[in-house]
Coordinates of C-alpha atoms in Angstrom, one line a residue:
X1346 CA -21.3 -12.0 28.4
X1347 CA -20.0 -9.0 30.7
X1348 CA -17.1 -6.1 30.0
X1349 CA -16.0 -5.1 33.0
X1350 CA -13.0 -2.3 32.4
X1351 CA -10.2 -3.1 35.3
X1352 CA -7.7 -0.6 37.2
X1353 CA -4.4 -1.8 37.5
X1354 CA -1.6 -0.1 39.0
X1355 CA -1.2 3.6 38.1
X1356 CA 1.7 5.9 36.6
X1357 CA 3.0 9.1 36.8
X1358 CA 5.0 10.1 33.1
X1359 CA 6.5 12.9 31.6
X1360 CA 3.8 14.8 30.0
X1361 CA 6.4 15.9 27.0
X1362 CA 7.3 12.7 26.6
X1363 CA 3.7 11.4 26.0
X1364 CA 2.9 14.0 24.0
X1365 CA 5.7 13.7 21.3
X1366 CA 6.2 17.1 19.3
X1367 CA 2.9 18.8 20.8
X1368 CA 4.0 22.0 22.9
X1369 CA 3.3 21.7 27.0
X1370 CA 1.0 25.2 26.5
X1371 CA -1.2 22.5 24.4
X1372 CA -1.3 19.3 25.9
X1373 CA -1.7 20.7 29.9
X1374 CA -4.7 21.7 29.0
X1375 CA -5.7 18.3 28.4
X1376 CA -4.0 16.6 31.4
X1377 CA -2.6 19.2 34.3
X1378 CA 0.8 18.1 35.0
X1379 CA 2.5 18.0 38.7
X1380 CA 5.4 20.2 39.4
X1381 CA 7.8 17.6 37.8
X1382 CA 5.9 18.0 34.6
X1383 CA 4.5 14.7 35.1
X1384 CA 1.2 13.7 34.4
X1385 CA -1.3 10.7 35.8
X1386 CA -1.3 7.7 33.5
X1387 CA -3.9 4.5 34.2
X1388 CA -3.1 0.9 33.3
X1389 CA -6.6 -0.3 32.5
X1390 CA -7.6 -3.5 31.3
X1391 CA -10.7 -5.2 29.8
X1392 CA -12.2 -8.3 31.2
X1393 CA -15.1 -10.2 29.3
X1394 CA -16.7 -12.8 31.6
X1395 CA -18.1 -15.6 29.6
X1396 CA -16.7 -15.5 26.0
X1397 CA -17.7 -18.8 24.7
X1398 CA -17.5 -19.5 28.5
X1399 CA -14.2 -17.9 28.8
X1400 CA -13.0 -15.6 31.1
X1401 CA -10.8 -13.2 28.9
X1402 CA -8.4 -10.4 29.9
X1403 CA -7.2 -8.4 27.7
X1404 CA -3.9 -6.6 29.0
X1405 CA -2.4 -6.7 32.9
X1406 CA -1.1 -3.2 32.9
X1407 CA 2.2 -2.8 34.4
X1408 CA 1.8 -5.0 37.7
X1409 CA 3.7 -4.7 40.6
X1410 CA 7.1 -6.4 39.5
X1411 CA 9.7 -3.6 39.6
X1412 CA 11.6 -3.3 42.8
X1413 CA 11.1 -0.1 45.0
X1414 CA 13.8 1.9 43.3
X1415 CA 12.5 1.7 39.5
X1416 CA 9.2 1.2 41.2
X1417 CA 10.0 5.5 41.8
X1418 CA 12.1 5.4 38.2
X1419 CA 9.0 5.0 36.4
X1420 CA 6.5 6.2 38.4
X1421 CA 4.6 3.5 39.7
X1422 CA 2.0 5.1 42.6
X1423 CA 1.5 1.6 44.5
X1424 CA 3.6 -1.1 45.5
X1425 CA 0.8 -3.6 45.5
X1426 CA -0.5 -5.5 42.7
X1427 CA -3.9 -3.4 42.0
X1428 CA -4.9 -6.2 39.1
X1429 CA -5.6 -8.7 41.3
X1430 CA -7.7 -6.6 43.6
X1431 CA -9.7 -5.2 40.5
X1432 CA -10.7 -8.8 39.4
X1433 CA -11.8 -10.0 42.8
X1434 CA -13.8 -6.6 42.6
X1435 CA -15.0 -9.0 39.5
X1436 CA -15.3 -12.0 41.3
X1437 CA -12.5 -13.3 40.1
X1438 CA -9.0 -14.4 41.1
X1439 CA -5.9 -15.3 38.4
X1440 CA -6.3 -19.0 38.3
X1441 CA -10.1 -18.3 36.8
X1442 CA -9.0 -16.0 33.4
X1443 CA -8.5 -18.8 30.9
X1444 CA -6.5 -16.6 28.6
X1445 CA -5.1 -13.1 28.6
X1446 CA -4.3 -11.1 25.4
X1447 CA -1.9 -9.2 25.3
X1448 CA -1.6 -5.9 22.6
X1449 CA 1.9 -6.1 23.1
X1450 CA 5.1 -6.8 25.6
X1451 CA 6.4 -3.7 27.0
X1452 CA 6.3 -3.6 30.8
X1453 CA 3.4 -1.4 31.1
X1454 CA 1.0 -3.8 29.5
X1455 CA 2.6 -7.3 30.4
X1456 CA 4.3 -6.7 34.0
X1457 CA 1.5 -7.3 35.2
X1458 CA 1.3 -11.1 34.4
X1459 CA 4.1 -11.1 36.6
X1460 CA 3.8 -11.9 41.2
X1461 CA 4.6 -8.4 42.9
X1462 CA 8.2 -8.3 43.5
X1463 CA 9.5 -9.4 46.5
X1464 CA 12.8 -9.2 47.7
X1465 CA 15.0 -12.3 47.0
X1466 CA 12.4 -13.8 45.2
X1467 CA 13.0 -14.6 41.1
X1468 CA 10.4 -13.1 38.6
X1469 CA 7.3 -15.6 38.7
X1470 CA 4.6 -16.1 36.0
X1471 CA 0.4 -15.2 37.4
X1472 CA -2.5 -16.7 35.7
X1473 CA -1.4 -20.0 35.9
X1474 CA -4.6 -21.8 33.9
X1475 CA -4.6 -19.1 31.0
X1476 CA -3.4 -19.1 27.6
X1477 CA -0.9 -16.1 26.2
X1478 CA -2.2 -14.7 23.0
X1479 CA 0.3 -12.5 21.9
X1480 CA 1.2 -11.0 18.1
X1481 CA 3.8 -13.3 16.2
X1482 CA 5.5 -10.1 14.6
X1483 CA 5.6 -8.4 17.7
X1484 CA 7.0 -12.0 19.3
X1485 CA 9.9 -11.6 17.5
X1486 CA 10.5 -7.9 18.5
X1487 CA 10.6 -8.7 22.1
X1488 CA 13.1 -11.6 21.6
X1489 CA 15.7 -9.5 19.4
X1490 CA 14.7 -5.3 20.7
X1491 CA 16.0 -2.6 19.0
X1492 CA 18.2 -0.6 21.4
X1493 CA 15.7 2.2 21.1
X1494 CA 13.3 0.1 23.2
X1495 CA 15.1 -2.3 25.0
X1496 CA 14.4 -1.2 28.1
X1497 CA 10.7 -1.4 27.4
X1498 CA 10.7 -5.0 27.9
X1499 CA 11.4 -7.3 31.1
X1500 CA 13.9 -9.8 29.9
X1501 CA 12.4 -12.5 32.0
X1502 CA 8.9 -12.5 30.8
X1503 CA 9.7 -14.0 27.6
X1504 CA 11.0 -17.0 28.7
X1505 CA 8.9 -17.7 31.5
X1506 CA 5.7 -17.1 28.8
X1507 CA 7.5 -19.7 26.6
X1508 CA 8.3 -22.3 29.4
X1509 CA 4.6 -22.5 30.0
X1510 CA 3.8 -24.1 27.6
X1511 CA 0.6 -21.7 27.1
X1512 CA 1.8 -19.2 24.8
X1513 CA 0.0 -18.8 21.4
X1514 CA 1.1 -16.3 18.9
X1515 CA -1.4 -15.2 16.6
X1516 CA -0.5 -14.3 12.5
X1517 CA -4.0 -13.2 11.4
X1518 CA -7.5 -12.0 12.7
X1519 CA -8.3 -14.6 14.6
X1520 CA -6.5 -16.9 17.5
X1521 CA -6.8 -20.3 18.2
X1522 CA -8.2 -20.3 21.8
X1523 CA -10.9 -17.5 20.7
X1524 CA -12.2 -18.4 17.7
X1525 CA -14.6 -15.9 15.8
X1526 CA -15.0 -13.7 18.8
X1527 CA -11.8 -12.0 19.0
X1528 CA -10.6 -9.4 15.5
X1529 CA -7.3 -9.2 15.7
X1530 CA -5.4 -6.1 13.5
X1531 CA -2.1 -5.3 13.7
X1532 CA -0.6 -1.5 14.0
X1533 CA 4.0 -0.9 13.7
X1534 CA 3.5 2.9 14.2
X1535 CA 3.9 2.4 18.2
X1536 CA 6.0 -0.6 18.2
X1537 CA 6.5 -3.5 15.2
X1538 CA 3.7 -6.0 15.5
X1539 CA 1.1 -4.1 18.0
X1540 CA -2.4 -6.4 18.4
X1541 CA -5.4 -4.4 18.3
X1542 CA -8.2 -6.6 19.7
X1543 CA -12.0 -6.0 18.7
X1544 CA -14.3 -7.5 21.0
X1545 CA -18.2 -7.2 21.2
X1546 CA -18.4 -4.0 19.8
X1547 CA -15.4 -2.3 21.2
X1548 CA -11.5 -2.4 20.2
X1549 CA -8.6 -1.8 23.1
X1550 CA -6.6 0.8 21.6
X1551 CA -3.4 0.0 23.2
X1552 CA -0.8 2.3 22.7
X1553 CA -2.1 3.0 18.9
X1554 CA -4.6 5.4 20.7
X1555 CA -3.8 5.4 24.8
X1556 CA -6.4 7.8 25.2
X1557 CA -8.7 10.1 24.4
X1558 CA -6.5 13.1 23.2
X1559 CA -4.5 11.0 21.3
X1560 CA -7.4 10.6 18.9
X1561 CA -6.1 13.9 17.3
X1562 CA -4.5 12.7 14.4
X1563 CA -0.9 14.6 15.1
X1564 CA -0.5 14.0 18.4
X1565 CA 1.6 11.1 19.1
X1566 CA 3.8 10.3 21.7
X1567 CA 7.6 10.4 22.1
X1568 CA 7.9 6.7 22.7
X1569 CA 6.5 5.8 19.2
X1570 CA 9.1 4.5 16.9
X1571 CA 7.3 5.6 13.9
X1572 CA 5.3 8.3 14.5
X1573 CA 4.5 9.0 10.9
X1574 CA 3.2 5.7 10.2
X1575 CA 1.2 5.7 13.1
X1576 CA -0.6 8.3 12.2
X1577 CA -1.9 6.8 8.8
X1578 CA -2.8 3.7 10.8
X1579 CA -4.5 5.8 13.1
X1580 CA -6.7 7.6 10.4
X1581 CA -7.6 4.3 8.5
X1582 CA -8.5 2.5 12.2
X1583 CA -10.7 5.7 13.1
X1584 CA -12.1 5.8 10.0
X1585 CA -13.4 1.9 9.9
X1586 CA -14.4 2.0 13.7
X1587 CA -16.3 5.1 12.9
X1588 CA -18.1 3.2 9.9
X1589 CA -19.2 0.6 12.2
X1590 CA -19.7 1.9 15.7
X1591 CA -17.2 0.2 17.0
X1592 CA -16.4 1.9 20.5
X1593 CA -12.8 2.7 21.7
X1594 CA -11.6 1.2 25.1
X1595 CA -8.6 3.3 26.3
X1596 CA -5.6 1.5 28.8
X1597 CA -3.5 5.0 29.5
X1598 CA -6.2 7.5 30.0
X1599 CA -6.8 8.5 33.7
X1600 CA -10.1 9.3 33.2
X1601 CA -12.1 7.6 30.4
X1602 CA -12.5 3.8 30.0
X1603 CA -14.4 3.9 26.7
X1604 CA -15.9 6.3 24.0
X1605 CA -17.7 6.1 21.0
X1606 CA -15.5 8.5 17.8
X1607 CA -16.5 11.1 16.1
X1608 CA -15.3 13.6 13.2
X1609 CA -16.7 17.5 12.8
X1610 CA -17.2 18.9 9.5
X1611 CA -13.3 19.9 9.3
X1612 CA -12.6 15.9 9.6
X1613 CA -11.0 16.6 13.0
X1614 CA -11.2 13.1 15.2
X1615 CA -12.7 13.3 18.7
X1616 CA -14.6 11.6 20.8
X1617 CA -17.9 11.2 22.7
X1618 CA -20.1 9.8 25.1
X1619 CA -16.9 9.3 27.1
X1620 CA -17.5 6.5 30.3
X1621 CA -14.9 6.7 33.2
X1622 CA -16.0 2.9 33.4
X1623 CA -17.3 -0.3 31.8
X1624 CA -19.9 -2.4 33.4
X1625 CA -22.0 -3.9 30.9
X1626 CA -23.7 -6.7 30.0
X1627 CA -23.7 -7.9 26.2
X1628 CA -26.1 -10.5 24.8

């Protein structure tokens, strides 16, 4: 069994508005921003290569799917669909992952199951031999969303993940397709029904944790929907995965793919032995 960690297409956000309620003088020293207070955002997924013989990916980041003028909206640095470049870097195409999980729907982590826009052309559904694991709670979120986070979900994905006949929406730890290699928990903080997935040792934080500075128990970001509860879940998930070694794999950090936690004597969360990338094989 191999990780591989996978770049997909790359954002530029408002650094306040990832940062919640921590003050610019704070988090720029973390992450420099640019001159429109932005700062650079990856959309990193996880591949495992042979998983009970499976090709896994876990998350497509945000894809190429918006047209050129939200493409600039929301910051998007490349027009081309980076995924699909990273996995032939893997030697792999779309048609050879046999199931992609999926933390949650918003368009940063699902767009890109979607074809790179084209103009005239309808949205169009990638990986067309996988199965869609996806969290039943936060199923139901995308189908009826909040007005609060509406716009963080493409309304066509749904339907087109339900017309293929090849979605799968999981209710406990473990999925049907992946058996006992895949722990599943489940986070709200963030959005209602987020899938945390635990894999060979390390667990894709998702948005729970999008990188490393967010392992600081306050800091949270402004998209969250309940940042309060987020940080409870945050301190018991640290707290197990700290128990057992269980490594974090971050999507949204620009620079680190996957760290091991740690806590100083004040209890203060942080991380080390920090990797810019995955390559590894397990077993």
């Amino acid at each position: 069994m191999e990780l591989w960690s996978l770049t997909g297409n790359s954002q530029k956000l408002d650094g306040g508005a990832m940062f919640g309620n921590a003050p610019r003088a704070l988090w720029s020293r973390w992450i420099a921003p640019d001159a429109e207070n932005r700062i650079p955002l990856s959309c990193r997924c996880l591949l495992v290569k042979g998983l009970d013989g499976k090709n896994v990916l876990f998350e497509t980041g945000i894809g190429a799917f918006f047209d050129p003028t939200l493409r600039e909206r929301y910051g998007v640095l490349e027009d081309r669909h980076v995924l699909l470049y990273s996995l032939a870097q893997a030697g792999l195409t779309h048609e050879d992952i046999d199931a992609v999980v999926l933390s949650h729907l918003h368009f940063d982590h699902a767009g890109g199951l979607l074809a790179a826009w084209e103009e005239g052309q309808a949205p169009s559904l990638l990986f067309p031999n996988a199965t869609f694991i996806v969290g039943a709670e936060h199923w139901r979120r995308a189908l009826q969303p909040h007005p609060r986070d509406r716009a963080s979900f493409v309304p066509e994905l749904q339907p087109l993940l339900e017309a293929s006949g090849r979605l799968e929406l999981v209710e406990g730890e473990r999925s049907v397709a992946l058996g006992d290699s895949v722990r599943f928990s489940f986070s709200d903080g963030h959005t209602p029904g987020l899938m945390l997935a635990e894999v060979a040792g390390v667990v894709f934080c998702a948005d729970l944790i999008p990188g490393r500075f967010w392992v600081h128990l306050p800091i949270t970001m402004g998209y969250d929907r309940f940042p309060e509860k987020l940080i409870e879940e945050k301190r018991i998930f640290l707290d197990d995965k700290l128990a057992r070694g269980v490594r974090l794999f971050f999507t949204h950090d620009h620079d680190c793919a996957v760290a091991r936690v740690v806590r100083d004597e004040r209890g203060r969360y942080g991380t080390a032995d920090e990797q810019q990338e995955l390559r590894e094989r397990v077993g």
